PDB file of C-alpha atoms in Angstrom:
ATOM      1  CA  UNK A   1      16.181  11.846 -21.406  1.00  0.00           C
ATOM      2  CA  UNK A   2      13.621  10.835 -18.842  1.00  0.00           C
ATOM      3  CA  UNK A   3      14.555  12.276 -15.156  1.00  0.00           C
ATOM      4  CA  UNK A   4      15.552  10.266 -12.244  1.00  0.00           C
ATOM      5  CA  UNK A   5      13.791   8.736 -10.426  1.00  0.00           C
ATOM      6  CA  UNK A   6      12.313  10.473  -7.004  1.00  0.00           C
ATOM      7  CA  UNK A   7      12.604   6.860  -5.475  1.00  0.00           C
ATOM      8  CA  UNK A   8      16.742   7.392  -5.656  1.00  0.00           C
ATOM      9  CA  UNK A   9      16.745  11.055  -5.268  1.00  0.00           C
ATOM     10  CA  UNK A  10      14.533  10.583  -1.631  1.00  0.00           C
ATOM     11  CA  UNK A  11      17.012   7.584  -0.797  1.00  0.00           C
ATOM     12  CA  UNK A  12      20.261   9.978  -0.987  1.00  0.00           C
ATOM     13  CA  UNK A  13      18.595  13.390  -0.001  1.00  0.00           C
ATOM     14  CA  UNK A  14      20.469  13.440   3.627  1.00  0.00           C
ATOM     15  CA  UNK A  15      23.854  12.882   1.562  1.00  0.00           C
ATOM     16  CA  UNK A  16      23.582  15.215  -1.146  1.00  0.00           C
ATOM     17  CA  UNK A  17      22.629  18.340   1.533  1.00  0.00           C
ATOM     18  CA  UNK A  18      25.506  16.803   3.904  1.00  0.00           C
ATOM     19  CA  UNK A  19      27.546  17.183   0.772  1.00  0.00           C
ATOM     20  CA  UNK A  20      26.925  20.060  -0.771  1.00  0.00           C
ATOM     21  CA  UNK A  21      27.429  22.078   3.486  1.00  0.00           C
ATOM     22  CA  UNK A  22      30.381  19.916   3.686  1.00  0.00           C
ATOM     23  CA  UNK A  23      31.766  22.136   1.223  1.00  0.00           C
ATOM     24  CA  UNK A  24      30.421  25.755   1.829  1.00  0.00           C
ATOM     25  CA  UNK A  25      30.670  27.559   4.847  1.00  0.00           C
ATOM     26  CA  UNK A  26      26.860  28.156   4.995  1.00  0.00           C
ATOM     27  CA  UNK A  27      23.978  27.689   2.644  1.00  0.00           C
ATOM     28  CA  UNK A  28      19.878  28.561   2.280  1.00  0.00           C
ATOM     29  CA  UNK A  29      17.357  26.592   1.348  1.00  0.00           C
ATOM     30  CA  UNK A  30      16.928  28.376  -2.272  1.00  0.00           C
ATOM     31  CA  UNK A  31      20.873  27.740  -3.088  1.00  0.00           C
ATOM     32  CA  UNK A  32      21.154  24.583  -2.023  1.00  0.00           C
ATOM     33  CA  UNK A  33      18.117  24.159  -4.014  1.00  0.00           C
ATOM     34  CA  UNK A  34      19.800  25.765  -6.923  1.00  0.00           C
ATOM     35  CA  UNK A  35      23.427  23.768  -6.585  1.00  0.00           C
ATOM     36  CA  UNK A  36      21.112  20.464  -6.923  1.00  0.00           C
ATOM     37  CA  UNK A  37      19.452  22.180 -10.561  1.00  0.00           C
ATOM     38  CA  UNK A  38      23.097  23.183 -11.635  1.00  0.00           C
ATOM     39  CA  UNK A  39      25.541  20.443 -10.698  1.00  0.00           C
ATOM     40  CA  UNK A  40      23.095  18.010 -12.425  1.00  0.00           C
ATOM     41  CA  UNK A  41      22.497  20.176 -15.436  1.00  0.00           C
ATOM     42  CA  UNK A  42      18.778  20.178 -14.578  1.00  0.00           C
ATOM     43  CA  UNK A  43      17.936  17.061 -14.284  1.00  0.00           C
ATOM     44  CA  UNK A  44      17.152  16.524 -10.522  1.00  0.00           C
ATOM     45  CA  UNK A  45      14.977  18.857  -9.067  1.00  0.00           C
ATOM     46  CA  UNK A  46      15.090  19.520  -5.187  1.00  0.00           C
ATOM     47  CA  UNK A  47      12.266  20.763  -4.076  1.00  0.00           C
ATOM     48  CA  UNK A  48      11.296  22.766  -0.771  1.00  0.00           C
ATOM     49  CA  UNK A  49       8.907  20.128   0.371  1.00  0.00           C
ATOM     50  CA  UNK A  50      11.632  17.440   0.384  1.00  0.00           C
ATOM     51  CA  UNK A  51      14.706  20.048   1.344  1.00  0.00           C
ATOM     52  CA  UNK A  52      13.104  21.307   4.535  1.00  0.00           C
ATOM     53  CA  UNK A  53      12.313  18.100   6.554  1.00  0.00           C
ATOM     54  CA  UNK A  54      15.361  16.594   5.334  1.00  0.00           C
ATOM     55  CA  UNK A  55      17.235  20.107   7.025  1.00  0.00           C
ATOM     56  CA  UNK A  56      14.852  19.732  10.226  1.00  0.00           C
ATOM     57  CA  UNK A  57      15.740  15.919  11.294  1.00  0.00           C
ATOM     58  CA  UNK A  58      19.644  16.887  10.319  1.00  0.00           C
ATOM     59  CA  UNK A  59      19.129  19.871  12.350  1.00  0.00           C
ATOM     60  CA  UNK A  60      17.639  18.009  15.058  1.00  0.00           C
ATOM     61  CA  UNK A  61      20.226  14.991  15.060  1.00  0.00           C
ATOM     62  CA  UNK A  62      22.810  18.111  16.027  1.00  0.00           C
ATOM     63  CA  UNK A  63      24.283  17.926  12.547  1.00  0.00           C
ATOM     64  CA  UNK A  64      23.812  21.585  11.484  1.00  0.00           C
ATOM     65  CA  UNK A  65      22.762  24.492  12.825  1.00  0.00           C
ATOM     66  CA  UNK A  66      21.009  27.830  11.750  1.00  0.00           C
ATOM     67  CA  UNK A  67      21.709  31.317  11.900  1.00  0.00           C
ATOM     68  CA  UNK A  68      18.803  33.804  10.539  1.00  0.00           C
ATOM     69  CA  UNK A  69      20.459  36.604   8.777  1.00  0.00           C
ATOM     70  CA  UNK A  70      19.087  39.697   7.572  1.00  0.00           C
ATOM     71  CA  UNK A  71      19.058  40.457   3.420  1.00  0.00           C
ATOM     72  CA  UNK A  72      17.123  42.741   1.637  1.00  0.00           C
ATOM     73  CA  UNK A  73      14.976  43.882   4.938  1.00  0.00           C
ATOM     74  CA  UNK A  74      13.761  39.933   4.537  1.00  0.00           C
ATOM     75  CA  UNK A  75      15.644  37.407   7.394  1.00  0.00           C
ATOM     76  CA  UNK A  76      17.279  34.490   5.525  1.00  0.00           C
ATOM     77  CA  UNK A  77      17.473  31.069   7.487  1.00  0.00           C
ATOM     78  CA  UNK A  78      21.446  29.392   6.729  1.00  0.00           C
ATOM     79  CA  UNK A  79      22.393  26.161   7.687  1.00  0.00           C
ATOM     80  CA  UNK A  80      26.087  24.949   8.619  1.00  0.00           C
ATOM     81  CA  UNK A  81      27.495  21.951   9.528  1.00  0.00           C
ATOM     82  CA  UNK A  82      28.216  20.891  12.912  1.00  0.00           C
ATOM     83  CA  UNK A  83      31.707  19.268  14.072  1.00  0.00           C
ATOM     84  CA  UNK A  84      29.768  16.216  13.820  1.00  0.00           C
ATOM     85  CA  UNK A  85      28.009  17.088  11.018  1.00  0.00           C
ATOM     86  CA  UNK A  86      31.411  17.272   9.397  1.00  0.00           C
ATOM     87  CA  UNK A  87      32.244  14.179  10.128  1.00  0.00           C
ATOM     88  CA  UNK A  88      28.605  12.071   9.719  1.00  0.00           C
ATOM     89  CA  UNK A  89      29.087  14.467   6.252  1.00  0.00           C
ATOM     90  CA  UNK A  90      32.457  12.489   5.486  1.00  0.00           C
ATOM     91  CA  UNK A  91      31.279   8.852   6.534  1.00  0.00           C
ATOM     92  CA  UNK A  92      27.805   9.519   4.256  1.00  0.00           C
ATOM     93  CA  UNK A  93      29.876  10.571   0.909  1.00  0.00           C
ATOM     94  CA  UNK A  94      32.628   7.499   1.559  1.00  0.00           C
ATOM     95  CA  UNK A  95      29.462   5.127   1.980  1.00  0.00           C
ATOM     96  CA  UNK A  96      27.350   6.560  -1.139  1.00  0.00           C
ATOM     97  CA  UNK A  97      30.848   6.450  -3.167  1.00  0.00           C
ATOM     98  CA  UNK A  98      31.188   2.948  -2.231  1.00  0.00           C
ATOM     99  CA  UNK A  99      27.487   2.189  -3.103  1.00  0.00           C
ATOM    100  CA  UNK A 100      28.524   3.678  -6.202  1.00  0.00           C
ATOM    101  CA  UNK A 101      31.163   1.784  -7.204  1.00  0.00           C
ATOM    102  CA  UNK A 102      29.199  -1.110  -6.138  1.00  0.00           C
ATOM    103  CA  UNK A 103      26.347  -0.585  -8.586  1.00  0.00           C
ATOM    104  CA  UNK A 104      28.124  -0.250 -11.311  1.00  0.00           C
ATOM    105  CA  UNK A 105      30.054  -3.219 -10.971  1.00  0.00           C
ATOM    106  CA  UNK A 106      26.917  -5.405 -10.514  1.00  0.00           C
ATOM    107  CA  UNK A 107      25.560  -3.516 -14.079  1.00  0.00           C
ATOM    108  CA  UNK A 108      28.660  -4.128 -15.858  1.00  0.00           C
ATOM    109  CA  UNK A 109      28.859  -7.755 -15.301  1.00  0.00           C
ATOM    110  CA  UNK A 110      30.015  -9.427 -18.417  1.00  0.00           C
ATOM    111  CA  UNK A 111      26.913 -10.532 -20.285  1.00  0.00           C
ATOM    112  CA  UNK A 112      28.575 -14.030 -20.830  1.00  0.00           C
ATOM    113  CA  UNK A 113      27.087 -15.231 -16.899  1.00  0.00           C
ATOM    114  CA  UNK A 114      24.649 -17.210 -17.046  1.00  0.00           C
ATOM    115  CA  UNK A 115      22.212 -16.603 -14.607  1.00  0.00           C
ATOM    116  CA  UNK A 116      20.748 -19.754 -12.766  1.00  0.00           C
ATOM    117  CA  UNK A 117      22.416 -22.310 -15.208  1.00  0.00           C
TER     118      UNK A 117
END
């Protein structure tokens, strides 16, 4: 199977990291990272050079913060959702589900419709 796309993957990035904090606590770079690799069996691929501006302008917008934690003598950077990251998190997933939906009725129209006749 070929992989997706980057085009769609750089179109939802903001969603899929406000998803995937909506739903932890707090999360690193290298596991949200990883969530991406295992929730799609492998097929998308996030990687560090899209992640970290994506995390930046969220952080910047006041829709997560970051604590730096200490693991392994190395300091690990977290991110967590604001209150309104919580919420812009919420609008973001109803919009995308709606988009969704959206797509795949315009792909399943009935190949009877005859297009410009």
């Amino acid at each position: 199977m070929e992989p997706v796309s980057s085009e769609f993957l750089r179109g939802t990035l903001k969603t899929i990291v406000l998803k995937l904090l909506s739903e932890k606590d707090k999360m690193y770079g290298y596991q949200i990272t990883q969530a991406v690799k295992e929730r799609t069996k492998g097929e998308l691929t996030l990687t560090f050079g899209a992640l970290y501006p994506v995390l930046h302008k969220l952080e910047q917008e006041g829709l997560l913060i970051t604590e730096s934690i200490e693991v392994e003598g190395r300091l690990r950077k977290y991110y967590s959702l604001t209150d309104s990251g919580n919420e812009v998190a919420l609008q973001k997933i109803s919009e995308f589900e709606r988009f969704v939906d959206y797509m795949q009725q315009l792909f399943q129209t009935p190949p009877s419709i005859a297009y410009g006749h």
